[in-house]
XYZ file of N, CA, C and O in Angstrom:
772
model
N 0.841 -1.178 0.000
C 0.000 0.000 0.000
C 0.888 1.244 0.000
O 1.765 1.338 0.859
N 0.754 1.976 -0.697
C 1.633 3.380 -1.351
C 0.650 4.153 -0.010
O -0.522 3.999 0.334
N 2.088 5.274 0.656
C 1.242 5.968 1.349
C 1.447 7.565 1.328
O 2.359 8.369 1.520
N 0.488 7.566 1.087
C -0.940 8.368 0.545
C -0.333 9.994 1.216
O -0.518 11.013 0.551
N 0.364 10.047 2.538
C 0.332 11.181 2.880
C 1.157 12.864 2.363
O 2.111 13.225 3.051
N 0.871 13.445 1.596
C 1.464 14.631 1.213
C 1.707 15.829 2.409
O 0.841 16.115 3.235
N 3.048 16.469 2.340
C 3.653 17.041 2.977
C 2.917 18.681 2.851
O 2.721 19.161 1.734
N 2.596 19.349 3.961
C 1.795 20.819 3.202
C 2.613 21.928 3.172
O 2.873 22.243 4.333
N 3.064 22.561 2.486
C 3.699 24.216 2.346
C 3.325 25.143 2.742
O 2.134 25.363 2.522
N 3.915 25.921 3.332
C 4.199 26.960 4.128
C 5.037 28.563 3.722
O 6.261 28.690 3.748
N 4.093 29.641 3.375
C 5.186 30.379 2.554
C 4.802 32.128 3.201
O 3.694 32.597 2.943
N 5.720 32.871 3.939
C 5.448 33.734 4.042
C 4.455 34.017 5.574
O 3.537 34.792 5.841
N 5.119 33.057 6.273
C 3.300 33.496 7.519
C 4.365 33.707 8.370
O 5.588 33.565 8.337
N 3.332 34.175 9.314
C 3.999 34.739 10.217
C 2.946 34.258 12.159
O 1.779 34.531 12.437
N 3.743 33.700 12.833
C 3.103 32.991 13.591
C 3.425 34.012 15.716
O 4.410 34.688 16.011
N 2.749 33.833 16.239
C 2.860 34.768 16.881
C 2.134 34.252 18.520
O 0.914 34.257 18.681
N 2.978 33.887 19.480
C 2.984 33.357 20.910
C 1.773 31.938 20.718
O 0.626 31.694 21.095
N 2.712 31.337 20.004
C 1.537 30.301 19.700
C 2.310 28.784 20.472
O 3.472 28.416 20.301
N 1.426 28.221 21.188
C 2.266 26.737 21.943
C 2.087 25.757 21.503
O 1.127 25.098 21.903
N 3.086 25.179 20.327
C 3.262 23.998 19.895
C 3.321 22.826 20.257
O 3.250 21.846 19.515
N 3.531 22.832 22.071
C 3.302 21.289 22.780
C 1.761 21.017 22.895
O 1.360 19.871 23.096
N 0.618 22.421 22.726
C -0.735 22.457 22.831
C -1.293 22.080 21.658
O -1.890 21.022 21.454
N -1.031 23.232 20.647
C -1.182 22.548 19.093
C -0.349 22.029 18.653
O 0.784 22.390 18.974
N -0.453 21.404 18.114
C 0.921 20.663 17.377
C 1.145 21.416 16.241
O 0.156 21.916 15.704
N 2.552 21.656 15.626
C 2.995 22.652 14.007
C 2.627 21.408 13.369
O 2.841 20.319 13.902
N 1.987 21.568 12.055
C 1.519 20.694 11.483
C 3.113 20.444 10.127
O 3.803 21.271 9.530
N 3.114 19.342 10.140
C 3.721 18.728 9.437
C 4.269 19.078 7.926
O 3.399 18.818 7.094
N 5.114 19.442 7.524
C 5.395 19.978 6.180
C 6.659 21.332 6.290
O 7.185 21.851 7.274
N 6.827 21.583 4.788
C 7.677 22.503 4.548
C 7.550 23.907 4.745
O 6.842 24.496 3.928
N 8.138 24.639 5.744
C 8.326 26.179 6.292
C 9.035 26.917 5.738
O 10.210 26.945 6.105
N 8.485 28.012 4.376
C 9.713 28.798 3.690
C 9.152 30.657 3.812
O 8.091 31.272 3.703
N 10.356 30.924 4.051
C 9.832 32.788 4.887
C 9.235 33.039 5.984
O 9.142 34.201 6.381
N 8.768 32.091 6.610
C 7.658 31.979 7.896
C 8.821 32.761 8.756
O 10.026 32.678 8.518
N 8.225 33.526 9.791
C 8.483 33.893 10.711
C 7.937 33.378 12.093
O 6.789 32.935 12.062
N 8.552 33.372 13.229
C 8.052 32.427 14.633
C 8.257 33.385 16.003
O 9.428 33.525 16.355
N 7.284 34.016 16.759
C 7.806 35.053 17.702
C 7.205 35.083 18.460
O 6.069 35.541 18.342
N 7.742 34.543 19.765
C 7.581 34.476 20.830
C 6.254 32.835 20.983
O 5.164 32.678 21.533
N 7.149 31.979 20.181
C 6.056 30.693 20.266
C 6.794 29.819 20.939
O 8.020 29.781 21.037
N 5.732 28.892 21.544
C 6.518 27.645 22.749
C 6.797 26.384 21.603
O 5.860 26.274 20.812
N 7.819 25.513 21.406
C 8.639 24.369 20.910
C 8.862 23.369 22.155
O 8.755 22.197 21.793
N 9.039 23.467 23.018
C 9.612 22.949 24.216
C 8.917 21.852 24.303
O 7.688 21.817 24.245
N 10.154 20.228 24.547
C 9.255 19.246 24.229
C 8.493 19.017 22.746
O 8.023 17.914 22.469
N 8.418 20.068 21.885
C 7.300 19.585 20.523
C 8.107 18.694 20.089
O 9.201 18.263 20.454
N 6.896 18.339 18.666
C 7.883 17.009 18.039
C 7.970 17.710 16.663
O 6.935 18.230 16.246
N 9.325 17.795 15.757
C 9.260 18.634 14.575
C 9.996 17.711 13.916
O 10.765 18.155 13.064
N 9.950 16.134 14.146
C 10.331 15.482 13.337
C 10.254 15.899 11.692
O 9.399 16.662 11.244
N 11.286 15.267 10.899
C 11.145 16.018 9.270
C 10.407 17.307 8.602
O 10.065 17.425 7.426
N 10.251 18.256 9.680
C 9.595 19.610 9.195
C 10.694 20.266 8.889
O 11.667 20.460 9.618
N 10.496 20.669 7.595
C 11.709 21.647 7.198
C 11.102 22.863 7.230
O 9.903 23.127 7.141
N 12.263 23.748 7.399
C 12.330 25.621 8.143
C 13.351 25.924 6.601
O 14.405 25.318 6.413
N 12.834 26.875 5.695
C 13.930 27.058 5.125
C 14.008 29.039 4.669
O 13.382 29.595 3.767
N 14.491 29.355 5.159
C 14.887 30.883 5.369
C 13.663 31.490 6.412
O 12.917 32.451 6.225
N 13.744 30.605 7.520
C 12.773 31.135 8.463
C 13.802 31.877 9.629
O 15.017 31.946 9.818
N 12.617 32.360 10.255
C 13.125 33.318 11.507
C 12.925 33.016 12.648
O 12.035 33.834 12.883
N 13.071 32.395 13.697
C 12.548 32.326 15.101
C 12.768 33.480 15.920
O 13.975 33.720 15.968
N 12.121 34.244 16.544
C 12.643 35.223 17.506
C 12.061 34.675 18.779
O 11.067 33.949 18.749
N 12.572 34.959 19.724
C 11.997 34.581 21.358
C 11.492 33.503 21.339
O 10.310 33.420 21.669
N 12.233 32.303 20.939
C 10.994 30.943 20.742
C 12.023 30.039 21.599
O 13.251 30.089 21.676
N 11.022 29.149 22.247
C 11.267 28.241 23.322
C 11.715 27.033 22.848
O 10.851 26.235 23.213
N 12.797 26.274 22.083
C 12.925 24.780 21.739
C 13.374 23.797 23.099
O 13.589 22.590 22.985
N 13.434 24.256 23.892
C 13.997 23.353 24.944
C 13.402 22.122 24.749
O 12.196 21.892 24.831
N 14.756 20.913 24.346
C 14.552 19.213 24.368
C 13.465 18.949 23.471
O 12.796 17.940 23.694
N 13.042 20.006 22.062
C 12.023 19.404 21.104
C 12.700 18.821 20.348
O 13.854 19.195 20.142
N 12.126 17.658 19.677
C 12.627 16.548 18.615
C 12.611 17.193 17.547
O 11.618 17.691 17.016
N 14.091 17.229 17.045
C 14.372 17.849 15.657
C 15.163 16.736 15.369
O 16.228 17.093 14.865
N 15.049 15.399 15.505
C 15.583 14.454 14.583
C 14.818 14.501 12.871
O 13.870 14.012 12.258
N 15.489 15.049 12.752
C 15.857 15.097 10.353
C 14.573 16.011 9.870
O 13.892 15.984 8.845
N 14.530 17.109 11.453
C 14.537 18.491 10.843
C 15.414 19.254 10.351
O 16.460 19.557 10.924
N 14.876 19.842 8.639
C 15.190 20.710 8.271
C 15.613 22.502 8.432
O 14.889 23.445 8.115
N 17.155 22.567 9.084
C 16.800 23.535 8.824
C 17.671 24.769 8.042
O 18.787 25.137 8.409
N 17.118 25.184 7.189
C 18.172 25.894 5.641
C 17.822 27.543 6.010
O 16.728 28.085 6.169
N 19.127 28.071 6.072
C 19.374 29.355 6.038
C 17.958 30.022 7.091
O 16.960 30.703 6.854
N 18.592 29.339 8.390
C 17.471 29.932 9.352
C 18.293 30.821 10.529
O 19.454 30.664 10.906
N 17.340 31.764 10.960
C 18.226 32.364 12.101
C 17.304 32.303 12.901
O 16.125 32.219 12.558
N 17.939 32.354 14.767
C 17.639 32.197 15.603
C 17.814 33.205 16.554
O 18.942 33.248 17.045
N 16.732 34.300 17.077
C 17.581 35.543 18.022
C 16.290 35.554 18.907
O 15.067 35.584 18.772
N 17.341 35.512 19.988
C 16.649 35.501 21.561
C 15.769 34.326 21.800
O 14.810 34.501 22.551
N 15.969 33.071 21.231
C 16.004 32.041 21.628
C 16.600 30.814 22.773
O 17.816 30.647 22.871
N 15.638 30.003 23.600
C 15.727 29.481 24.373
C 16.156 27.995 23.836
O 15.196 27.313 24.195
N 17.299 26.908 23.010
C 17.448 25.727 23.018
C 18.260 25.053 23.305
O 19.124 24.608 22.549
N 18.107 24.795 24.749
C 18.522 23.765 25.613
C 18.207 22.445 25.619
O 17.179 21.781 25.749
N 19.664 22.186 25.396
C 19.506 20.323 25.122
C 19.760 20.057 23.407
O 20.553 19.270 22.890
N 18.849 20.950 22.774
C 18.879 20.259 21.072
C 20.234 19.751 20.635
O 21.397 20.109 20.822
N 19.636 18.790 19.990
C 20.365 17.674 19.236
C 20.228 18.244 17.606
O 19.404 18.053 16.711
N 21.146 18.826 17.695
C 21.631 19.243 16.032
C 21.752 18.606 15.675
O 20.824 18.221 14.964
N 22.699 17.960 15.722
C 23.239 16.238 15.111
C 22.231 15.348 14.800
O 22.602 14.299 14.273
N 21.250 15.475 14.961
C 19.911 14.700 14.625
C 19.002 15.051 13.918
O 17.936 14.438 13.863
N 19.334 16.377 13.079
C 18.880 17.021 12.502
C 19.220 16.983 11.451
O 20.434 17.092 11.279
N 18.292 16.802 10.188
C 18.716 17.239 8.492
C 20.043 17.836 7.949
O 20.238 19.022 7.687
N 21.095 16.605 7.801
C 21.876 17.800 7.683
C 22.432 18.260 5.803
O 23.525 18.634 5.380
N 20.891 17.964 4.967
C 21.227 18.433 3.685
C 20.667 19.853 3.963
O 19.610 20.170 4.508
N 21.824 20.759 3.354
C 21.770 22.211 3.094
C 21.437 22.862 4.717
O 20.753 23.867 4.910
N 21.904 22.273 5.487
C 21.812 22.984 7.153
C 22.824 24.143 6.942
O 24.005 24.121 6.597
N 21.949 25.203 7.270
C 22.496 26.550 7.864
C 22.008 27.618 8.878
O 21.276 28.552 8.550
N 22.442 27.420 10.061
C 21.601 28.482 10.925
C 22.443 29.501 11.548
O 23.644 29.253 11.450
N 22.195 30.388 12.054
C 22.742 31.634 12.620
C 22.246 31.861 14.013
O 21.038 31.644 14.100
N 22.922 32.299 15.331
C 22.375 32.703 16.389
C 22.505 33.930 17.076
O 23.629 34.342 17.364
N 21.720 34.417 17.305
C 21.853 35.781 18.139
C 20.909 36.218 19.423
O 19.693 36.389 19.508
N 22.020 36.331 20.420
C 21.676 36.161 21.959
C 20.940 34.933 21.993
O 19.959 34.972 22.736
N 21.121 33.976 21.461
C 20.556 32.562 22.117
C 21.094 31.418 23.355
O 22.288 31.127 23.296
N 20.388 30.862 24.297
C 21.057 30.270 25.074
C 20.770 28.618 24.628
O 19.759 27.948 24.840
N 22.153 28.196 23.875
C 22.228 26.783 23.769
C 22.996 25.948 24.810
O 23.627 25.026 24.294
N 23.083 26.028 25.932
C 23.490 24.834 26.806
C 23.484 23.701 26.501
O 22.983 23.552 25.387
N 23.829 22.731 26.994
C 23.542 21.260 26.894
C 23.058 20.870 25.485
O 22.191 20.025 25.263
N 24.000 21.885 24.179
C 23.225 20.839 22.811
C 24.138 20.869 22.745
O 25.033 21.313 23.465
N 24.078 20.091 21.280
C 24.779 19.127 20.204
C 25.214 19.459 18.792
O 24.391 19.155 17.929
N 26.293 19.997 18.398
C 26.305 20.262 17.044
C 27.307 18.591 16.161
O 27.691 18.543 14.992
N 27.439 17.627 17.088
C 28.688 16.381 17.131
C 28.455 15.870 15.773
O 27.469 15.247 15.380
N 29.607 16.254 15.043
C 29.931 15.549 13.930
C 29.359 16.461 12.776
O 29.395 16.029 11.624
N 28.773 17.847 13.073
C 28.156 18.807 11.992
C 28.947 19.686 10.720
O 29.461 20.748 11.071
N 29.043 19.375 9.560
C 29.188 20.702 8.995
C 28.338 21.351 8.870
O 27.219 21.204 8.380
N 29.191 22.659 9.632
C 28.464 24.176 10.132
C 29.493 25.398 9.938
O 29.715 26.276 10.772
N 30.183 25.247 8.427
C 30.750 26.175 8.203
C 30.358 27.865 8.016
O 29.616 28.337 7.154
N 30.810 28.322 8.679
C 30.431 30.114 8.258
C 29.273 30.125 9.172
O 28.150 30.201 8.672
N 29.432 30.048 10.626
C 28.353 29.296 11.222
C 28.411 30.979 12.515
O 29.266 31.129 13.389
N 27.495 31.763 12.274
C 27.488 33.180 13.118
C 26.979 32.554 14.477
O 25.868 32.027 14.529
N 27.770 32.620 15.521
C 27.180 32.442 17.200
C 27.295 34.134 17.674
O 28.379 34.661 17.424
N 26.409 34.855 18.230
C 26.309 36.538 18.567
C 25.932 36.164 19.972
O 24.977 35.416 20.181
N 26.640 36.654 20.913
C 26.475 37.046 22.471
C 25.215 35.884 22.965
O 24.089 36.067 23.428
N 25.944 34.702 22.647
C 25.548 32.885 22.727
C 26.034 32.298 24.205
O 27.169 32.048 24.610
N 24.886 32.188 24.783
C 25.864 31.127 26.340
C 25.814 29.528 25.414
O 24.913 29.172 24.655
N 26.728 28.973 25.671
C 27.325 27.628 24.999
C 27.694 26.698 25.718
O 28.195 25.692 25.214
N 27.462 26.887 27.575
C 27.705 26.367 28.414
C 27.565 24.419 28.185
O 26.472 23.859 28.099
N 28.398 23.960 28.149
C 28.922 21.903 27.464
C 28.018 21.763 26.391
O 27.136 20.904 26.401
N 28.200 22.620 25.397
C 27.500 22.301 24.601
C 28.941 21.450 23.707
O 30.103 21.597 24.086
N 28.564 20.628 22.562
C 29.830 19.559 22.458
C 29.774 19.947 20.335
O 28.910 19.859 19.463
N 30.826 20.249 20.373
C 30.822 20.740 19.108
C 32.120 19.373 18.344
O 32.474 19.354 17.165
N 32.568 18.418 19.408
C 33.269 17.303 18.849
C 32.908 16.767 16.813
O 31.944 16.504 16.093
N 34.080 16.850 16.740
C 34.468 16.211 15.219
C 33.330 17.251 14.421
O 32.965 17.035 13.265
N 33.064 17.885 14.872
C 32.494 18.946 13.882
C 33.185 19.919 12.796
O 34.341 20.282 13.009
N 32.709 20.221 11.983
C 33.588 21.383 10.856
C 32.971 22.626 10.707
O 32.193 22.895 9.792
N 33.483 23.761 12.038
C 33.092 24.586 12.478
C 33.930 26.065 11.414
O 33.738 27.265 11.610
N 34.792 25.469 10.384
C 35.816 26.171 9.921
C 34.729 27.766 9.712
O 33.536 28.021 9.876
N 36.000 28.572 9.253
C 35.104 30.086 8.871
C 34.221 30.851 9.659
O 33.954 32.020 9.381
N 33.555 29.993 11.042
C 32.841 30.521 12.124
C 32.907 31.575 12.762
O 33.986 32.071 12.441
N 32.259 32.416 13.686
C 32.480 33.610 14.512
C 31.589 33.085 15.813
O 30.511 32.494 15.873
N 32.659 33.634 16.989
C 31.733 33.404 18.245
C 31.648 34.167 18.731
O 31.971 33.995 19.906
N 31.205 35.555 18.393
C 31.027 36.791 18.674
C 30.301 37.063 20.431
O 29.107 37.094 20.730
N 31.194 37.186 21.110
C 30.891 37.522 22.812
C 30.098 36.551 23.004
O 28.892 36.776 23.104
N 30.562 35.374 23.088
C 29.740 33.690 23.399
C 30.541 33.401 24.457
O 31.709 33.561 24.100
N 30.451 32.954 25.906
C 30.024 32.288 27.001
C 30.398 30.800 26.121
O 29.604 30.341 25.301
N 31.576 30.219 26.400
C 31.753 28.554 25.960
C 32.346 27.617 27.324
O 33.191 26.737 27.161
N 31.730 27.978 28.750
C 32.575 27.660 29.337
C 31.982 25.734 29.424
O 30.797 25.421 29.538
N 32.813 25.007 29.359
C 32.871 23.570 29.064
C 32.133 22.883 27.694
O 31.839 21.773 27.250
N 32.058 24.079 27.396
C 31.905 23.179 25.931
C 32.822 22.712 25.195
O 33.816 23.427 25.075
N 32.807 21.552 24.561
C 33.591 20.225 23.980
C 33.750 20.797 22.636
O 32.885 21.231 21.876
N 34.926 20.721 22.501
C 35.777 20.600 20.796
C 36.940 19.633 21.218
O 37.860 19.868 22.000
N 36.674 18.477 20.502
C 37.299 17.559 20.095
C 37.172 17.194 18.735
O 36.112 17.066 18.123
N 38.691 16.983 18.156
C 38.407 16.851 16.702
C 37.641 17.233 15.827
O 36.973 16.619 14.996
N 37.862 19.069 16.218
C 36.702 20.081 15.560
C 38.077 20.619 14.878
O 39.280 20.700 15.127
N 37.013 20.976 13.728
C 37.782 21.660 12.446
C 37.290 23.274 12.826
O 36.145 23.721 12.770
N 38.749 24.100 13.294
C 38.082 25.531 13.415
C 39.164 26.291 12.814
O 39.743 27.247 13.331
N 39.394 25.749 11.610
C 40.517 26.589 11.014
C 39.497 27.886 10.658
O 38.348 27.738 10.240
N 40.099 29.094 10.888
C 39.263 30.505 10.512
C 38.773 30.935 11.255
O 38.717 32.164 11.219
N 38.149 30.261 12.326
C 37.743 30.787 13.091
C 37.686 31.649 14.123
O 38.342 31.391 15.132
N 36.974 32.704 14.062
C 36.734 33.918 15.048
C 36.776 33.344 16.616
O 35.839 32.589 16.875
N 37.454 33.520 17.393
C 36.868 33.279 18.931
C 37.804 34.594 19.915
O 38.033 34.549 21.124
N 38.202 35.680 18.952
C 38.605 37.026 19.619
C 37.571 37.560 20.388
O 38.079 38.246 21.274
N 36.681 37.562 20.438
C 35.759 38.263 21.426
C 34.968 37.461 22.732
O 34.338 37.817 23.727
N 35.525 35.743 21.912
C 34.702 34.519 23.231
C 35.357 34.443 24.193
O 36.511 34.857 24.302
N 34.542 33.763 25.235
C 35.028 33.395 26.338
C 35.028 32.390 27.533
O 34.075 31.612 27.567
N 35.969 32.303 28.520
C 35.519 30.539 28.872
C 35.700 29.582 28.218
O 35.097 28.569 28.573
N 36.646 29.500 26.935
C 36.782 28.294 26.531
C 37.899 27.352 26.897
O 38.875 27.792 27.504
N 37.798 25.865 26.508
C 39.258 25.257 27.084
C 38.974 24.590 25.240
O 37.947 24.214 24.675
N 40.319 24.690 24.801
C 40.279 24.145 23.479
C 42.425 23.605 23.465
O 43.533 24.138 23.510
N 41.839 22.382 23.382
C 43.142 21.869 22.817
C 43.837 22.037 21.557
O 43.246 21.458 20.645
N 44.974 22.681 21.175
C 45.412 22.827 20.207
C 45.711 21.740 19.168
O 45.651 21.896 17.948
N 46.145 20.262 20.030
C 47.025 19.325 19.819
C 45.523 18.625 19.012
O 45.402 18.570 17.788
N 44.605 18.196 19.882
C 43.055 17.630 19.527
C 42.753 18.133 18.161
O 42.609 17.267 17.298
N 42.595 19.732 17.710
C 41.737 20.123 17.582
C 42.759 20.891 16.161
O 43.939 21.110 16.435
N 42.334 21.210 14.922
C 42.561 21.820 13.710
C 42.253 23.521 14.149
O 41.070 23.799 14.344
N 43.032 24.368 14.265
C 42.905 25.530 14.622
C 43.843 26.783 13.522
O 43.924 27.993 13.733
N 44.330 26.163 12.598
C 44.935 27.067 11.684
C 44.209 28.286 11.503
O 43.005 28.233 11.250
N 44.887 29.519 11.619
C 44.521 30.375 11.160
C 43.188 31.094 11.859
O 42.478 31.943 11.320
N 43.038 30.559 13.146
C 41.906 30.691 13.767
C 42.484 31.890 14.772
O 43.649 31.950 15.165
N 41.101 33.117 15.204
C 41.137 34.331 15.752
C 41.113 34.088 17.185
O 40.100 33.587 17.671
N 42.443 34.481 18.167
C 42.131 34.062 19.411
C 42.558 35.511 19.936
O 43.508 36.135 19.463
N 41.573 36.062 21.180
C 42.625 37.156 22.299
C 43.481 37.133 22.776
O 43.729 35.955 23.031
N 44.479 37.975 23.244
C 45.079 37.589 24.717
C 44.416 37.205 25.429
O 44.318 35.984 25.549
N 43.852 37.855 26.021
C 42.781 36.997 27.059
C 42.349 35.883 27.047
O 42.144 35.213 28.059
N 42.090 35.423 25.559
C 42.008 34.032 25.553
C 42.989 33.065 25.800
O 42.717 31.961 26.273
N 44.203 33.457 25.478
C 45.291 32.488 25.619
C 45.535 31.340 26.834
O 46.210 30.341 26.587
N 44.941 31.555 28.147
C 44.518 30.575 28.923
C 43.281 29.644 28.511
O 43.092 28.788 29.375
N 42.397 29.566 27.452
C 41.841 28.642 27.465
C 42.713 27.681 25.991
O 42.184 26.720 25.432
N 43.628 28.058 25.745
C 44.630 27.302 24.863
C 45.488 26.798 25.295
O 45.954 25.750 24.849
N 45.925 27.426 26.297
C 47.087 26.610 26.883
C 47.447 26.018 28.391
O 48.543 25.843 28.925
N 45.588 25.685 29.052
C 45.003 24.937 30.279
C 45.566 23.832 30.208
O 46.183 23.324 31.144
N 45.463 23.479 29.420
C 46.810 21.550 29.474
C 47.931 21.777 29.755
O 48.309 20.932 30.567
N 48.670 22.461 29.525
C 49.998 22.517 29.622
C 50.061 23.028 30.979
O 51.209 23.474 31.006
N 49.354 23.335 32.581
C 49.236 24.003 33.102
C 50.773 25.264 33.366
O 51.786 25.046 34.031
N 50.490 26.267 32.739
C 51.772 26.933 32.683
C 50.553 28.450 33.462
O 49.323 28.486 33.494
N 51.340 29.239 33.853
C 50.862 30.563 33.716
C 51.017 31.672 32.779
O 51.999 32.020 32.123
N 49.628 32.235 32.870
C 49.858 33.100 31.396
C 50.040 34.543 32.056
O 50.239 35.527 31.343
């Protein structure tokens, strides 16, 4: 039996303090939509693709975005704690963040090149074997978050802070660090800076 169910489109709306663990987002493709000030937390957004959407003030805490889509989306003043990027769509993934608090997620094993983080708490969030190259972590809060066998050649982290990043682990050519930062580069070696 062939099944039957078609995916519905989404173009241009604009959605507004609406709670998705109450209604459920209905199923299908999201292109221009805008999202502000709506609850995610807990939802399930299994295979819904977002593609040049906007979230502002929206709540994802621990919603299922396993092989959600999401293409050239930005995220500002967002709450997602816990998400599992890595479980997420990763044909044509591109997102951007600004003032968002991602704690406890997952970008493990992502290409997320040219990847904007803006005044981001990042607190263990685990960016391991990821290809973070070309990135900016513009006044981001990384204190215990994981890079292991992360590709961050290019990368901006002159303005971050709190990080511990192994040089030896980790591909860092050409990558933007402070003085100030220089203790979270060279915490293994315990030397004083």
């Amino acid at each position: 039996m062939a099944n039957g169910s078609l995916k519905s489109y989404f173009e241009d709306l604009k959605f507004d303090k609406i709670d998705f663990c109450e209604k459920p987002l209905d199923k299908g493709e999201y292109e221009f939509c805008e999202f502000k000030d709506c609850n995610f937390g807990k939802a399930d957004l299994f295979e819904v693709v977002f593609t040049d959407c906007k979230f502002v003030g929206c709540n994802f805490t621990l919603a299922n975005i396993a092989q959600t889509g999401f293409r050239k989306v930005k995220f500002k003043d967002c709450k997602l704690l816990g998400l599992r990027f890595d479980h997420c769509n990763p044909f044509l993934l591109e997102v951007n963040f600004d003032n968002c608090n991602l704690n406890l997620s997952s970008f493990y094993q992502l290409k997320i090149k040219s990847t904007h983080f803006k005044n981001c708490t990042l607190h263990e969030t685990d960016f391991s074997n990821a290809d973070l190259s070309l990135s900016k972590f513009e006044e981001c809060d990384l204190l215990h978050a994981k890079f292991d066998q992360t590709n961050l050649e290019k990368v901006d982290f002159s303005t971050a802070f709190n990080y511990q990043i192994n040089p030896e682990n980790n591909r860092i050519k050409k990558a933007k660090f402070s003085l100030h930062g220089l203790p979270g580069l060279l915490g293994k070696y315990d030397i004083n800076v």
